[in-house]
Structure formats: structure tokens, C-alpha cells
Coordinates of C-alpha atoms in Angstrom, one line a residue:
M1 CA 30.4 26.1 -20.7
T2 CA 26.7 25.7 -20.0
V3 CA 27.5 22.8 -17.7
L4 CA 30.0 25.0 -15.8
R5 CA 27.6 27.8 -15.4
N6 CA 24.9 25.4 -14.0
A7 CA 27.4 24.0 -11.6
V8 CA 28.3 27.5 -10.4
R9 CA 24.6 28.3 -9.9
R10 CA 24.1 25.1 -7.9
S11 CA 27.0 25.9 -5.7
R12 CA 25.7 29.4 -5.1
R13 CA 22.3 28.1 -4.2
T14 CA 23.8 25.6 -1.8
L15 CA 26.0 28.3 -0.1
T16 CA 23.0 30.6 0.2
A17 CA 20.9 27.8 1.7
A18 CA 23.6 27.0 4.2
V19 CA 23.8 30.6 5.2
L20 CA 20.0 30.8 5.6
A21 CA 20.0 27.5 7.6
L22 CA 22.6 28.9 9.9
A23 CA 20.3 31.9 10.5
V24 CA 17.8 29.4 11.9
V25 CA 19.8 29.5 15.1
T26 CA 21.9 32.6 14.9
G27 CA 19.1 34.8 13.6
T28 CA 16.7 33.7 16.4
G29 CA 18.9 33.9 19.4
G30 CA 22.1 32.2 18.6
W31 CA 23.8 28.9 19.5
A32 CA 24.3 30.0 23.1
A33 CA 20.6 30.5 23.7
G34 CA 20.0 26.7 24.0
T35 CA 21.6 23.7 25.6
T36 CA 22.2 20.4 24.0
Q37 CA 19.9 17.6 25.3
R38 CA 20.5 13.9 25.5
A39 CA 17.5 12.1 24.0
V40 CA 15.6 9.6 26.2
T41 CA 14.9 6.5 24.2
G42 CA 14.0 2.9 24.8
P43 CA 11.7 1.4 27.4
A44 CA 11.3 3.0 30.9
P45 CA 13.4 1.8 33.8
G46 CA 12.6 -1.7 35.0
A47 CA 12.4 -3.3 31.6
A48 CA 15.0 -5.9 32.5
A49 CA 13.1 -7.0 35.5
W50 CA 9.9 -7.2 33.5
R51 CA 11.7 -9.4 30.8
A52 CA 13.0 -11.7 33.6
D53 CA 9.6 -12.1 35.3
R54 CA 8.3 -15.7 34.9
T55 CA 5.6 -15.7 37.6
L56 CA 2.8 -16.3 35.0
G57 CA 4.7 -19.1 33.4
V58 CA 4.9 -17.3 30.1
R59 CA 7.3 -14.8 28.5
L60 CA 6.1 -11.2 28.9
P61 CA 5.9 -9.0 25.8
D62 CA 9.2 -7.2 25.3
P63 CA 8.6 -3.4 25.9
A64 CA 11.2 -2.6 23.2
H65 CA 10.0 -4.9 20.5
A66 CA 6.5 -6.1 21.0
S67 CA 3.9 -4.2 18.9
P68 CA 1.1 -2.5 20.8
A69 CA -1.3 -4.9 19.1
E70 CA 0.7 -7.8 20.6
V71 CA 0.6 -6.1 24.0
A72 CA -3.1 -5.7 23.8
R73 CA -3.7 -9.4 22.9
F74 CA -1.4 -10.4 25.8
F75 CA -3.3 -8.5 28.4
A76 CA -6.6 -9.6 27.0
G77 CA -5.6 -13.1 27.8
L78 CA -5.0 -12.4 31.5
T79 CA -7.3 -12.3 34.5
D80 CA -7.8 -9.0 36.3
A81 CA -5.8 -10.3 39.2
Q82 CA -2.9 -11.2 36.9
R83 CA -3.0 -7.7 35.3
Q84 CA -3.0 -6.0 38.7
A85 CA -0.1 -8.1 40.0
L86 CA 2.0 -7.2 37.0
A87 CA 1.2 -3.5 37.4
A88 CA 2.2 -3.7 41.1
R89 CA 5.5 -5.4 40.4
H90 CA 6.4 -3.4 37.3
P91 CA 4.6 0.0 37.5
L92 CA 7.0 1.9 35.2
T93 CA 6.8 -0.8 32.5
V94 CA 3.1 -1.3 32.6
G95 CA 2.4 2.5 32.9
N96 CA 4.3 3.1 29.6
L97 CA 3.3 0.0 27.7
D98 CA 1.4 1.1 24.7
G99 CA -1.4 -1.4 24.1
A100 CA -2.0 -2.1 27.8
P101 CA -5.5 -1.4 29.2
L102 CA -6.2 2.3 30.1
A103 CA -7.3 1.8 33.7
L104 CA -4.3 -0.4 34.3
R105 CA -1.9 2.2 33.0
Y106 CA -3.4 4.9 35.1
A107 CA -3.1 2.8 38.2
A108 CA 0.5 1.8 37.4
N109 CA 1.6 5.4 36.8
S110 CA 0.0 6.5 40.0
R111 CA 2.0 3.8 41.8
A112 CA 5.2 4.9 39.9
L113 CA 4.6 8.6 40.8
R114 CA 4.1 7.8 44.4
A115 CA 7.3 5.8 44.5
E116 CA 9.3 8.6 42.9
R117 CA 7.8 11.1 45.3
H118 CA 8.8 8.9 48.3
R119 CA 12.3 8.6 46.9
E120 CA 12.6 12.4 46.5
L121 CA 11.3 13.0 50.0
A122 CA 13.9 10.6 51.4
R123 CA 16.6 12.4 49.4
A124 CA 15.3 15.8 50.8
A125 CA 16.0 14.5 54.3
D126 CA 19.3 12.8 53.6
P127 CA 21.9 14.3 55.8
A128 CA 24.6 13.4 53.3
G129 CA 23.0 15.7 50.7
T130 CA 23.7 19.4 50.2
P131 CA 21.2 22.2 50.7
Q132 CA 20.9 22.4 47.0
D133 CA 20.2 18.6 46.8
H134 CA 17.5 19.0 49.4
Q135 CA 15.9 21.9 47.6
Q136 CA 15.8 20.1 44.3
A137 CA 14.4 17.0 45.9
R138 CA 11.6 18.9 47.6
K139 CA 10.8 20.6 44.3
A140 CA 10.6 17.2 42.5
A141 CA 8.5 15.7 45.3
A142 CA 6.0 18.6 45.0
R143 CA 5.9 18.1 41.3
Y144 CA 5.0 14.5 41.6
A145 CA 2.4 15.3 44.2
T146 CA 0.7 17.7 41.7
L147 CA 0.5 14.9 39.1
L148 CA -1.0 12.6 41.7
A149 CA -3.9 15.0 42.3
P150 CA -7.3 13.3 42.3
G151 CA -8.9 13.1 38.9
R152 CA -5.8 13.2 36.9
R153 CA -5.3 10.4 34.3
I154 CA -1.6 9.9 33.7
L155 CA -1.2 7.7 30.6
A156 CA 2.6 7.7 30.6
F157 CA 5.3 8.7 33.0
D158 CA 9.1 8.4 32.6
P159 CA 11.3 10.0 35.2
R160 CA 14.5 9.8 33.2
G161 CA 16.2 13.0 32.0
R162 CA 14.0 16.0 32.3
G163 CA 11.0 13.7 32.7
Q164 CA 8.2 12.7 30.2
V165 CA 4.5 12.5 30.8
A166 CA 1.2 12.0 28.9
E167 CA -2.2 12.9 30.4
V168 CA -5.7 12.2 29.3
H169 CA -8.3 15.0 29.6
G170 CA -11.7 13.4 29.5
D171 CA -12.7 9.7 29.4
L172 CA -10.7 8.1 26.7
A173 CA -12.5 4.8 27.2
T174 CA -15.8 6.1 26.1
A175 CA -14.7 9.0 23.9
Q176 CA -16.3 9.4 20.4
R177 CA -13.8 12.0 19.2
T178 CA -10.2 12.3 20.3
A179 CA -7.2 14.5 19.8
V180 CA -3.5 14.4 20.7
I181 CA -1.3 17.4 21.4
V182 CA 2.4 17.2 20.5
P183 CA 4.3 20.1 22.0
G184 CA 7.5 21.9 20.9
S185 CA 10.6 23.1 22.7
D186 CA 11.1 23.6 26.4
I187 CA 8.4 21.1 27.5
D188 CA 9.2 18.5 30.1
L189 CA 7.9 17.2 33.4
T190 CA 8.3 20.6 35.1
T191 CA 6.8 22.7 32.4
F192 CA 4.1 20.3 31.3
D193 CA 1.3 22.3 33.0
R194 CA 3.0 25.5 34.2
T195 CA 0.8 28.5 34.9
A196 CA 2.9 31.0 33.0
N197 CA 2.0 31.1 29.3
P198 CA -0.5 28.3 29.8
Y199 CA -1.6 28.0 26.1
G200 CA 2.0 27.2 25.2
T201 CA 1.9 24.1 27.4
P202 CA 0.4 20.6 26.7
T203 CA -2.0 20.9 29.6
G204 CA -3.2 24.4 28.7
M205 CA -3.6 23.5 25.0
A206 CA -5.4 20.2 25.8
T207 CA -7.8 21.8 28.3
S208 CA -8.6 24.7 26.0
L209 CA -9.2 22.4 23.0
R210 CA -11.5 20.0 24.9
R211 CA -13.5 22.9 26.4
Q212 CA -14.0 24.3 22.9
M213 CA -15.0 20.9 21.6
A214 CA -17.6 20.6 24.3
A215 CA -19.0 24.0 23.5
E216 CA -19.2 23.2 19.8
A217 CA -20.7 19.7 20.3
P218 CA -22.1 19.3 23.9
G219 CA -23.6 15.9 23.1
V220 CA -20.3 14.4 21.9
R221 CA -18.0 12.5 24.3
T222 CA -14.4 13.8 23.8
A223 CA -10.9 13.2 25.1
V224 CA -7.7 15.1 24.5
I225 CA -4.3 13.7 25.3
A226 CA -1.4 16.0 26.2
W227 CA 1.6 14.0 25.1
A228 CA 5.1 15.1 26.2
G229 CA 6.6 11.8 25.4
Y230 CA 9.9 12.9 23.8
T231 CA 13.0 14.9 24.8
T232 CA 12.3 18.5 23.5
P233 CA 14.9 21.1 22.7
V234 CA 15.7 23.7 25.3
G235 CA 15.9 27.2 24.0
L236 CA 16.9 28.1 20.4
G237 CA 20.2 26.3 20.2
P238 CA 21.4 23.6 17.8
D239 CA 18.8 21.1 19.0
A240 CA 16.0 23.3 17.8
A241 CA 17.6 23.8 14.4
T242 CA 18.3 20.1 13.7
G243 CA 16.3 17.0 13.5
R244 CA 18.2 14.9 16.1
L245 CA 15.7 15.0 18.9
A246 CA 12.8 14.7 16.5
E247 CA 14.4 11.6 15.0
A248 CA 14.6 10.1 18.5
G249 CA 11.0 11.2 19.4
A250 CA 9.3 10.1 16.2
P251 CA 9.3 6.4 16.9
R252 CA 7.9 7.1 20.4
L253 CA 5.0 9.0 18.9
T254 CA 4.4 6.4 16.2
R255 CA 4.2 3.7 18.9
F256 CA 1.9 5.8 21.1
L257 CA -0.6 6.3 18.3
A258 CA -0.5 2.6 17.4
G259 CA -1.2 1.9 21.1
L260 CA -4.3 4.0 21.0
A261 CA -5.5 2.1 18.0
A262 CA -4.7 -1.2 19.7
I263 CA -7.1 -0.5 22.6
G264 CA -9.9 0.6 20.2
A265 CA -9.7 4.4 20.8
P266 CA -11.1 6.5 17.9
A267 CA -8.4 7.7 15.5
P268 CA -7.3 11.1 16.9
A269 CA -6.6 14.4 15.3
V270 CA -3.0 15.0 16.0
L271 CA -2.1 18.6 16.7
C272 CA 1.6 19.4 16.5
H273 CA 3.0 22.7 17.7
S274 CA 6.3 24.3 16.7
Y275 CA 9.2 21.7 16.9
G276 CA 6.5 19.1 17.6
S277 CA 5.6 19.4 14.0
V278 CA 9.1 18.2 13.1
V279 CA 8.5 15.1 15.3
C280 CA 5.1 14.6 13.6
G281 CA 6.6 15.0 10.1
L282 CA 9.1 12.2 10.8
A283 CA 6.5 10.0 12.7
V284 CA 3.4 10.1 10.5
P285 CA 4.9 8.2 7.5
H286 CA 5.4 5.2 9.8
T287 CA 1.9 5.2 11.3
G288 CA -0.6 2.5 10.4
R289 CA -3.7 3.2 8.4
G290 CA -6.3 4.5 10.8
D291 CA -3.9 5.6 13.5
L292 CA -4.9 9.2 13.0
S293 CA -7.7 11.0 11.3
D294 CA -6.2 14.4 10.9
L295 CA -2.8 16.1 11.2
V296 CA -2.7 19.7 12.2
V297 CA 0.6 21.6 12.4
F298 CA 0.8 25.2 13.7
G299 CA 3.7 27.5 14.4
S300 CA 5.8 25.1 12.4
P301 CA 9.4 25.6 11.4
G302 CA 9.0 22.9 8.8
M303 CA 8.4 19.1 8.9
R304 CA 11.5 17.8 7.1
R305 CA 9.2 16.8 4.3
D306 CA 8.9 18.5 0.9
D307 CA 5.2 18.2 0.6
V308 CA 2.1 16.4 1.9
A309 CA 2.7 13.4 -0.4
E310 CA 6.0 12.6 1.5
L311 CA 3.9 12.2 4.7
R312 CA 2.4 9.1 3.1
T313 CA -0.8 9.3 5.1
P314 CA -4.5 9.1 4.2
A315 CA -5.2 11.6 7.1
R316 CA -6.2 15.1 6.2
V317 CA -3.2 17.5 6.7
W318 CA -3.8 21.0 7.9
A319 CA -1.4 23.9 8.7
A320 CA -1.8 27.3 10.5
R321 CA 0.4 30.2 11.2
D322 CA -0.6 33.6 12.6
A323 CA 0.9 36.8 11.2
S324 CA 2.6 37.7 14.5
D325 CA 4.3 34.4 15.1
W326 CA 8.1 34.8 15.1
I327 CA 8.5 31.4 13.5
G328 CA 7.6 33.1 10.2
D329 CA 11.1 34.8 10.3
V330 CA 12.9 31.5 10.4
P331 CA 14.3 30.6 6.9
N332 CA 12.5 27.5 5.6
V333 CA 15.5 25.5 4.4
E334 CA 17.1 22.2 5.2
V335 CA 20.7 21.8 4.3
L336 CA 23.8 20.5 6.1
G337 CA 21.6 19.2 8.8
L338 CA 20.2 22.6 9.7
G339 CA 16.7 23.8 9.2
H340 CA 13.5 21.9 8.7
G341 CA 12.5 22.6 5.1
I342 CA 9.4 24.2 3.5
D343 CA 6.8 26.0 5.5
P344 CA 3.7 23.8 5.8
T345 CA 1.5 26.8 5.2
D346 CA 3.1 27.4 1.8
P347 CA 0.6 26.4 -0.9
A348 CA 3.4 24.3 -2.5
F349 CA 3.4 22.0 0.5
G350 CA -0.2 21.0 -0.2
A351 CA -1.7 21.2 3.3
R352 CA -5.1 22.7 3.9
R353 CA -4.7 26.2 5.3
V354 CA -6.3 26.9 8.7
P355 CA -7.1 30.6 9.4
A356 CA -5.4 31.9 12.5
R357 CA -6.0 35.7 12.2
Q358 CA -7.0 36.1 15.9
A359 CA -4.1 34.1 17.4
E360 CA -1.2 36.2 18.8
G361 CA 2.4 35.2 18.9
H362 CA 3.9 31.7 18.8
T363 CA 1.8 30.2 21.6
G364 CA -1.6 31.8 21.1
Y365 CA -3.2 29.4 18.7
L366 CA -5.3 27.6 21.3
A367 CA -6.1 30.7 23.4
P368 CA -9.9 31.0 24.1
G369 CA -11.8 33.2 21.6
T370 CA -9.4 32.7 18.7
D371 CA -10.5 31.5 15.3
S372 CA -7.6 29.0 15.3
L373 CA -9.0 27.3 18.4
R374 CA -12.5 27.1 16.9
N375 CA -11.1 25.7 13.7
F376 CA -8.9 23.1 15.5
A377 CA -12.0 22.0 17.5
A378 CA -14.0 21.7 14.3
I379 CA -11.2 19.5 12.8
A380 CA -11.0 17.3 15.9
L381 CA -14.8 16.9 15.8
G382 CA -14.7 16.0 12.2
R383 CA -16.9 19.0 11.3
Y384 CA -14.7 20.1 8.3
A385 CA -17.4 22.4 6.8
D386 CA -17.1 24.5 9.9
V387 CA -13.4 25.3 9.3
R388 CA -13.2 28.8 8.0

């Protein structure tokens, strides 16, 4: 009889959890509020031509399988002329090749962006296109022109799907302290640095964080990377409630962090916002020792991990959520593929709690003047005693 009662209780708990998980989407806007996205995975376009290239008389490192450390060793053995020639022939491959030299990636991505811009300008003038085609092409060309503005350091660029990009703010080659921003939903090539709601964008968050780091430690050389290197959910539909896109994005983040380590960059503090924290939760257990110094999640719906121990990282783990963030209304469950599990700010999770009393809403954590921004800067600078 006792066994039967326990089975009934478990069934009730499972049903309750399923109902709560369904509320992750229906209670925050419904399935119709978002569209299903196709995840971009694998190397950028041009990988086949790269693999077939024998101009140097050697096999080039496979973008899909060579580790960033292997890539770094390969480029270290080339002359500058050889590196430049490869970047000229294969800009999309070199520009996205984790472990390749920084300056070479910047140059390759500039070349790739110019090529995409020229392609869109040609499409905008194509008489076979519709007026809508022409308008979309002009818009895309203008977007690429913005990313080509002088002084921008584009560390990754992939035009597939909605577009992916990573940008360095500061001089990563000489930086003493670094950070990486991993954004959440609705971020892509077109929204990467939008002017509306700037502190909800990778560019706005990275700019604000680096400015605060400079204010706190003016003598320290810093760099912050805005990384939009995965396909994010759009809206609050099924993609936001499941881990499908995070599972596709996590290996890309893992490889990106390994690439920073391979070129000798300081281990960064990785700051993960909203759905980006789901990506980080799946990526971090597969990172190498020393690939990151700190993990900060904020506005998180959960990380698909039961506690800090499941992250299997020596990095310090921090979590923040302000009282006005709507994410606090999302049930913290994970069942039947829906939901992302325990709230990382829950003491049971085991993360260090970061105060965010002055932040407002879901995208206000890095707004100037907030305690959360000051605390995030202190963490990125390694000044842990200043987190309060």
C-alpha cells in the first residue's frame, strides 16, 4: 500500500511539473509569440574549399575537427605572407577559425563583410528581383557597412541564417583582464548593436561593462567580447522553453573559449544573460581548465543543471536577478523537454549571489549607475572583495 501511495505522489509531482513547464511558454506569451529557428552549426561557408587547398603543400587544419590549440600551432609555423594569403583566399574560414591569430581574423572578417556587402548591393540592383528583394538587400548592405566602420574589431562573422557575429571592445592582444558577453533571445546580426534597449544587446552590454571596468581600474588594460555566435530563440515560443538551440550553441561557445586560451588571452569572466545562461550551463562542463575565470549568469531561466557541482568547473559561479525581472515569474522546472530547471539564484543551486537591487527589468543589469554593473565589473577585474 505504501508503495502505491508513493507511486501516486510521484505521478502527481510529475504532472504538476509538466503543467508548470508548459507555463514557461503559455504563461509568458504563448507558443504563438515565437517562431521556431533552424540552428546554424558547423564551420562557416567555404570550409570545403579550405580543406581542398594544397597551395602550401600541407593539409590545412579541418575547421570542424581541429582543436583551437592545433590551429594556433599551425599558424605559428607559417610566414606572415602565407597567413595573409590564406586569409585572402578563405576569409570566412580564417575569420571564424578559433585559434587563428587575432589580427588575421580581424582582417579576414573585414574582407568577408566587404564581399557580403558587395553581393547585397548587386542584389539590390538586380532587375530580376522584386522591390521587396531590393529593399532587403539594401538593408543588409547597410548593416554590413556599419560593421565595417573604422575601429571595429570583428572576431567572428557568419552570414548564414539570421547572421552571427563577435566583436572585441578594447585590445584583446594586450588585455590584462577580459570578459565575454553571451546574450539571450532575439539577438542576431541585425539586433547585435541596435539603439533601442541598448543594454539588452551584446554591444551595449559590452560597452557599458568595459567603461565601468575602466572607471574602477583605470590602469588595467581590459577587453570585452560581445559574442553572438549561436542561433538564439525568437520571442517566447517553444525555442525559448527548450534546450534545443542551447545544445546547438554550447559547442560553439566551448570552442570559442578554447580559442581564446589557445592564443594566450587571459581567462575571461563569462557573463551569460537570459537564455544565454542555458547555453553557458551546457557549455561550461566541457571547457578546459583555465578557459574561464568566472561564470556570471543574470536574468536566467535556469541552466539545465541541478547545482554548481554539475557545471564541473573550477571557475567561480555567480548569479543575479533583480526583483522587477519578469524571468522570476517563469517556473523553474525541467520536465518533458520544457523548462530549464532550478533558478541559479536559489541558495540550493550554490552560486554566489550578486546584488542587483538597482537594476530594472530583464535587460537593465548592465545599465550605467546600477549596483549589478559595478559588481559585474568587480568580478571581471578579479576584485572579489568589492562585490557587495
